[in-house]
PDB file of C-alpha atoms in Angstrom:
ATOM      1  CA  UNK A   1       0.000   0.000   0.000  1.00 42.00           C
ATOM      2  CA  UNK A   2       2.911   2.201   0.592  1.00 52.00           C
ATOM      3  CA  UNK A   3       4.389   2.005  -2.466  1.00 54.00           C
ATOM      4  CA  UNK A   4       1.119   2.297  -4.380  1.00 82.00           C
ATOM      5  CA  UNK A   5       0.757   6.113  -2.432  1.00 86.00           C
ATOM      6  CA  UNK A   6       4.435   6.623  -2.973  1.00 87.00           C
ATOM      7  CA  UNK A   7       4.167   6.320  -6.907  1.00 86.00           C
ATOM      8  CA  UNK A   8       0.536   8.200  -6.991  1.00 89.00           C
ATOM      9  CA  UNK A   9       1.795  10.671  -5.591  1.00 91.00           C
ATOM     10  CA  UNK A  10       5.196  10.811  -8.182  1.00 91.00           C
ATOM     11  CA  UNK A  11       2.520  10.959 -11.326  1.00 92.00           C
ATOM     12  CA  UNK A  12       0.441  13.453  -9.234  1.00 93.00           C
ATOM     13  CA  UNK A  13       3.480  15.556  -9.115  1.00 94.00           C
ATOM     14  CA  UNK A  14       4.935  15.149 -12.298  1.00 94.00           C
ATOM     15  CA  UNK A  15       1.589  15.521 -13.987  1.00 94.00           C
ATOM     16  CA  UNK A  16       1.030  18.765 -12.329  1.00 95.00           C
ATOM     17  CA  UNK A  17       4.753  19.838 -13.456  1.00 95.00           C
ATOM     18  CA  UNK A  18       3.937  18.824 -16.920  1.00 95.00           C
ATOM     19  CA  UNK A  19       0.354  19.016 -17.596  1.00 95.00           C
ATOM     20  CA  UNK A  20       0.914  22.671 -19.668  1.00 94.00           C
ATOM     21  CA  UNK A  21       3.480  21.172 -22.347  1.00 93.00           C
ATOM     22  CA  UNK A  22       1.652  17.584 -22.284  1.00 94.00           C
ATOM     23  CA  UNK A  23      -1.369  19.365 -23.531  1.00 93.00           C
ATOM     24  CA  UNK A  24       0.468  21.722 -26.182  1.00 89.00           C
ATOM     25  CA  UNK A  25       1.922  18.466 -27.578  1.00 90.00           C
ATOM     26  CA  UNK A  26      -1.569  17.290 -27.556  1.00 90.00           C
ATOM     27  CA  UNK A  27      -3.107  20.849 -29.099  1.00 85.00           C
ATOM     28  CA  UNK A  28      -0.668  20.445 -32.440  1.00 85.00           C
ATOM     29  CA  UNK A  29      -2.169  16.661 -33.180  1.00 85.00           C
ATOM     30  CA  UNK A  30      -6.062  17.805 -32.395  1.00 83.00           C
ATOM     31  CA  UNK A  31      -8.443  18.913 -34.593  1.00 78.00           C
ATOM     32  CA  UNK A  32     -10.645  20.798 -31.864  1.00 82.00           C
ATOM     33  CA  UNK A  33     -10.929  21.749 -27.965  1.00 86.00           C
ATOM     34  CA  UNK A  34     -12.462  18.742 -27.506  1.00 88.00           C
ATOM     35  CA  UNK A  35     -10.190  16.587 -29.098  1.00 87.00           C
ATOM     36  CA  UNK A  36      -7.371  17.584 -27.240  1.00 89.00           C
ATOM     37  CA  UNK A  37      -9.085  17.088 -23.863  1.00 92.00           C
ATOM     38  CA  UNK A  38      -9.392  13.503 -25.251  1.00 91.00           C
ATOM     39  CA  UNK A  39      -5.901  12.776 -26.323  1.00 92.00           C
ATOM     40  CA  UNK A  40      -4.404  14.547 -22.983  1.00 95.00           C
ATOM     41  CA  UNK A  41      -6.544  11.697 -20.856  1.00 94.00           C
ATOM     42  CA  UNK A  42      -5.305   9.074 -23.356  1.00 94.00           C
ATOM     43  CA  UNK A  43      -2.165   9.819 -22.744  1.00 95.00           C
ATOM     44  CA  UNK A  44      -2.390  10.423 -18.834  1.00 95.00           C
ATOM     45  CA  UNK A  45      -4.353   6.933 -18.800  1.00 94.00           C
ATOM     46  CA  UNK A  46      -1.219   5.793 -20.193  1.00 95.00           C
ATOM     47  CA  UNK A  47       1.382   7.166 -18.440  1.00 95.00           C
ATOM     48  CA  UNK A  48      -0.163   6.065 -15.455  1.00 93.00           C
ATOM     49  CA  UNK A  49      -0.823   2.477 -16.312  1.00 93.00           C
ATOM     50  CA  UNK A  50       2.673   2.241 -17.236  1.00 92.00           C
ATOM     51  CA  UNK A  51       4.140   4.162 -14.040  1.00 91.00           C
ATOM     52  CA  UNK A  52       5.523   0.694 -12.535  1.00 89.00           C
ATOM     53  CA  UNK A  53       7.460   0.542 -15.157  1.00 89.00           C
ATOM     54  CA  UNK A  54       8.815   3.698 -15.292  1.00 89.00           C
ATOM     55  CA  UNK A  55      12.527   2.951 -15.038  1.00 83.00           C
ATOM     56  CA  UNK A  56      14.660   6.255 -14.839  1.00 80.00           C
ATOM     57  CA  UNK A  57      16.758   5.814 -17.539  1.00 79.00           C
ATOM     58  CA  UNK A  58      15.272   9.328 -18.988  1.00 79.00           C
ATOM     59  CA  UNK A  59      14.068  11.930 -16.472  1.00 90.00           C
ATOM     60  CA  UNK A  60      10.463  11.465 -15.797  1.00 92.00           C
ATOM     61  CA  UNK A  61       9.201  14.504 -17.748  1.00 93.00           C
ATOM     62  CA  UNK A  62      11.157  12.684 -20.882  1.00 92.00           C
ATOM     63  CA  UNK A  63       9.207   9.801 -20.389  1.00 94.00           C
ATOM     64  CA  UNK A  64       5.950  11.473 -20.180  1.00 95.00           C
ATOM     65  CA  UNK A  65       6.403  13.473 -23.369  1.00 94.00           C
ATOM     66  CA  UNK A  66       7.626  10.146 -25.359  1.00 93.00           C
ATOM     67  CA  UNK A  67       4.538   8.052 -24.164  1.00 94.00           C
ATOM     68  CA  UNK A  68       2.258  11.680 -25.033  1.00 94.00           C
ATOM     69  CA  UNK A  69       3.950  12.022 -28.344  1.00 93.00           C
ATOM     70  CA  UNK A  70       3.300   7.902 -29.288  1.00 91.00           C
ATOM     71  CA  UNK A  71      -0.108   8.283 -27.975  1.00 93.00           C
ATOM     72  CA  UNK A  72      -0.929  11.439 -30.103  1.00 90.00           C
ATOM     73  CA  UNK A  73       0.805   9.886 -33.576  1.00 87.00           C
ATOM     74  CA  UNK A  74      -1.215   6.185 -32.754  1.00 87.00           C
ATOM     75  CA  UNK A  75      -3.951   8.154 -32.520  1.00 81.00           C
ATOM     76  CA  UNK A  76      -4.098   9.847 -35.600  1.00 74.00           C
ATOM     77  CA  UNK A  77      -3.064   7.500 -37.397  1.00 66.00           C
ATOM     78  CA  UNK A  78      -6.100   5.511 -36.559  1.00 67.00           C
ATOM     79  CA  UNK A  79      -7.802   8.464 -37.594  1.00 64.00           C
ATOM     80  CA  UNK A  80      -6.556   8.918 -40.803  1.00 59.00           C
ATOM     81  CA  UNK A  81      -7.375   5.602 -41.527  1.00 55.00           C
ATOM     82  CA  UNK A  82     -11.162   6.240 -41.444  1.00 51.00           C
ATOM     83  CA  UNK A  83     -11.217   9.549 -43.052  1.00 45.00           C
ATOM     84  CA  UNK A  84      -9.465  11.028 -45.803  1.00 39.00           C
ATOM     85  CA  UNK A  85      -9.140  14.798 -45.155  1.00 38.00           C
ATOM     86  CA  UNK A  86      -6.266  16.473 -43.302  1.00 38.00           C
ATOM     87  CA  UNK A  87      -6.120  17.083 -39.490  1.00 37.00           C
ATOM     88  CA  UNK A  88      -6.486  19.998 -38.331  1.00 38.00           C
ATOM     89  CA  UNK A  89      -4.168  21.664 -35.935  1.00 40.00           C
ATOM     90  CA  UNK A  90      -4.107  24.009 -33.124  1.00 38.00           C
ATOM     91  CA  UNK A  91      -0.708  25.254 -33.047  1.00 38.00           C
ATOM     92  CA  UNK A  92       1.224  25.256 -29.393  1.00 36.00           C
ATOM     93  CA  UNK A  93       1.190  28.786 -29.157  1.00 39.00           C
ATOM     94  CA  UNK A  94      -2.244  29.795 -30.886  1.00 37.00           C
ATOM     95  CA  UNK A  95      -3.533  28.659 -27.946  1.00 39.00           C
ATOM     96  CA  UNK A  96      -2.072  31.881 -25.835  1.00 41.00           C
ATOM     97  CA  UNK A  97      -4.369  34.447 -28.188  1.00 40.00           C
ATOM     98  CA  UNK A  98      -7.458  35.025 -27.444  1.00 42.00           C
ATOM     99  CA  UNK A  99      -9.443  34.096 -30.090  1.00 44.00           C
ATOM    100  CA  UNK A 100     -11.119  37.770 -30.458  1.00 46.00           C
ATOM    101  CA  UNK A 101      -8.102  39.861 -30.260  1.00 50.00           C
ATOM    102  CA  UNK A 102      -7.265  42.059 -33.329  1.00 52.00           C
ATOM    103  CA  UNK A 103      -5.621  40.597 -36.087  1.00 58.00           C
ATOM    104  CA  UNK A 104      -1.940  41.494 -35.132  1.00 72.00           C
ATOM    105  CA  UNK A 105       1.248  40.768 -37.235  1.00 73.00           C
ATOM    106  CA  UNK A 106       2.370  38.294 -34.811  1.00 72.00           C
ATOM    107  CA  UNK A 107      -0.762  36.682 -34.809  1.00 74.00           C
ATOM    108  CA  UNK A 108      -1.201  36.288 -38.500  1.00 80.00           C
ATOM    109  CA  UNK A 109       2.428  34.967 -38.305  1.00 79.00           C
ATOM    110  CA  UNK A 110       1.609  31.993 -36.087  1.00 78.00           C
ATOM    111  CA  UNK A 111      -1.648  31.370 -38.045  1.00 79.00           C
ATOM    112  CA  UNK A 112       1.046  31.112 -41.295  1.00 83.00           C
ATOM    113  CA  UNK A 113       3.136  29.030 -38.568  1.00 84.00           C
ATOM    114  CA  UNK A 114       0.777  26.610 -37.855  1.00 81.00           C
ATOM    115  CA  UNK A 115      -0.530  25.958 -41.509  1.00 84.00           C
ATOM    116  CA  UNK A 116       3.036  25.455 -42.761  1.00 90.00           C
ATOM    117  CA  UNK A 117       3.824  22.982 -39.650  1.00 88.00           C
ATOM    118  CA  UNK A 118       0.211  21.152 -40.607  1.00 83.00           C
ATOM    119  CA  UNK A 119       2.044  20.149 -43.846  1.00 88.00           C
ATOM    120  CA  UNK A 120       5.182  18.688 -42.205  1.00 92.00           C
ATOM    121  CA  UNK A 121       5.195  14.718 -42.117  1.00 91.00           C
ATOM    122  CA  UNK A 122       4.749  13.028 -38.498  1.00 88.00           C
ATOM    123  CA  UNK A 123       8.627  12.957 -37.812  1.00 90.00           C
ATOM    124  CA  UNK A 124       9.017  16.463 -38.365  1.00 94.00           C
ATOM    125  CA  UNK A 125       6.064  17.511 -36.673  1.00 92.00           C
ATOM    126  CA  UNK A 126       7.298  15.455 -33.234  1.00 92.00           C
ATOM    127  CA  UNK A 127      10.379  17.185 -33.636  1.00 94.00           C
ATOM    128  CA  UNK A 128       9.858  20.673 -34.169  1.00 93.00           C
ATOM    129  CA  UNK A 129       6.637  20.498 -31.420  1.00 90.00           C
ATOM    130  CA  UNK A 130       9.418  19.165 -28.958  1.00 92.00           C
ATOM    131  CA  UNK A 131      11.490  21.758 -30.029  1.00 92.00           C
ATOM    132  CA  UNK A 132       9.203  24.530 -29.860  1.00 89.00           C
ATOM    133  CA  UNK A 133       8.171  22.977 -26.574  1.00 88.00           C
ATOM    134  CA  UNK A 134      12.108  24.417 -26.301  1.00 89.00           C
ATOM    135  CA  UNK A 135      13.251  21.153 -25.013  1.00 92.00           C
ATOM    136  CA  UNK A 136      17.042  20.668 -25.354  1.00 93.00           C
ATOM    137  CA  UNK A 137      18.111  18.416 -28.516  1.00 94.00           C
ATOM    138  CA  UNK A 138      19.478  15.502 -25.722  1.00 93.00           C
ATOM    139  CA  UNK A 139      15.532  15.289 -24.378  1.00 93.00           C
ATOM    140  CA  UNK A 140      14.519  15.129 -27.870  1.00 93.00           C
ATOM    141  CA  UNK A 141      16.522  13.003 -29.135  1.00 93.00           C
ATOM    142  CA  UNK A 142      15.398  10.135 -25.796  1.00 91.00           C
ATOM    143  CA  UNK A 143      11.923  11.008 -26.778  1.00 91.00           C
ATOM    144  CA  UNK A 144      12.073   9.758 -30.246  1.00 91.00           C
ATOM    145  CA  UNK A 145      14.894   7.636 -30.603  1.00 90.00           C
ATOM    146  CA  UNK A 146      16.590   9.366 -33.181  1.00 92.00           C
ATOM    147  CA  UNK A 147      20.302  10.502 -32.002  1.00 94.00           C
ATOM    148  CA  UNK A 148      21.254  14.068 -30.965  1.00 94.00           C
ATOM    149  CA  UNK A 149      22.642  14.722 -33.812  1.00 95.00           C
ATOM    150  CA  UNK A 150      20.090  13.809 -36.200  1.00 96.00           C
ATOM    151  CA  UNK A 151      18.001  15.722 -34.223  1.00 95.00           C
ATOM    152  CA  UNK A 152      20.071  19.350 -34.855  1.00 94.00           C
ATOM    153  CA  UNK A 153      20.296  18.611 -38.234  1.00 95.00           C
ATOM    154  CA  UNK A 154      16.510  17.769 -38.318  1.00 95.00           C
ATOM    155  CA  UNK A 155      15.677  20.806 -36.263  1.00 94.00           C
ATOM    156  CA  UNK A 156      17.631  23.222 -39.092  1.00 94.00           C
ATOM    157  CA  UNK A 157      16.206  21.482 -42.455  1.00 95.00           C
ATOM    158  CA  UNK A 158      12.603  21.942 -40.714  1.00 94.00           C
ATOM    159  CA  UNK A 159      13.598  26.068 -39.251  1.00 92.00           C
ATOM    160  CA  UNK A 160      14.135  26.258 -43.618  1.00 92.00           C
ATOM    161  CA  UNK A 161      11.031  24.204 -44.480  1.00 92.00           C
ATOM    162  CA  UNK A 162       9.111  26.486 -42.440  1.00 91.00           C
ATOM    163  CA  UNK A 163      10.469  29.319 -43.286  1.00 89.00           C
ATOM    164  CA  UNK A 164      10.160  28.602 -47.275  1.00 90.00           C
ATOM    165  CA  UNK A 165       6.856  27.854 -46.211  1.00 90.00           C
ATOM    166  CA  UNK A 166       5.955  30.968 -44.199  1.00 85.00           C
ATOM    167  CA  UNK A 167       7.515  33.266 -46.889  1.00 85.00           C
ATOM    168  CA  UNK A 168       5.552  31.786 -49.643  1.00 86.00           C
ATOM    169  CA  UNK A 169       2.161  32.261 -48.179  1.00 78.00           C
ATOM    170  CA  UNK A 170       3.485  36.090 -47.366  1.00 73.00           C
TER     171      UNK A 170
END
């Protein structure tokens, strides 16, 4: 019983340190509000059931964005399977603007932002939202798998596909 409080109370913890970026991670594979909320409690249900085996060979945020990030791309990839038009996206930091407030340049920059980063394939989109989630290239590179390395030179060649992108629709 002891240890059962003992690792609650770890997830409470770490879920209350992490719940903000867990649900921006969440935001840029949802197509709605509602959506989101559902992915976030997927992935919570997850990280939860899988807290005994947490073994802290990445930190414990690490681990919580990996399992988010796997939940969010199994996910939609069942739901591409049963439909055939593109997600849509709420971009991490869309979320921050209210959704009356004046169109602003910075504001119609993230809304060119977020369209270009809808186009990017699944691996770049997990890498640039972990990036933009300005985790360090090390944490990324746990999350995914993919070495640190790989993960700079991933990082630039998607900075230039966005910004390709973002001039384009200027």
């Amino acid at each position: 019983m002891h240890m059962d409080q003992e690792l609650e109370n770890t997830f409470l913890r770490a879920l209350e340190q992490h719940q903000q970026k867990l649900l921006r991670i969440c935001s840029v594979y949802a197509e709605d509000a509602d959506d989101k909320k559902d992915l976030f409690q997927e992935a919570v249900i997850n990280i939860w059931q899988a807290m005994p085996s947490f073994q802290e060979k990445a930190s414990l945020g690490t681990w919580m964005f990996r399992i988010t990030l796997n939940v969010c791309l199994r996910l939609q990839s069942k739901q591409e399977k049963k439909r055939t038009r593109f997600l849509k996206m709420d971009s991490i930091t869309i979320e921050n603007i209210e959704p009356e407030a004046p169109h602003t340049e910075d504001h119609e920059r993230l809304i060119k932002l977020r369209a270009c980063i809808k186009k990017l394939n699944d691996a770049d989109r997990a890498v640039i939202t972990l990036y933009l989630e300005e985790l360090p290239y090390r944490e990324i590179s746990e999350i995914t798998g993919l070495t640190e390395n790989h993960v700079a030179v991933m990082v630039k060649r998607i900075k230039d596909k966005l910004l390709n992108c973002i001039i384009e629709r200027s």
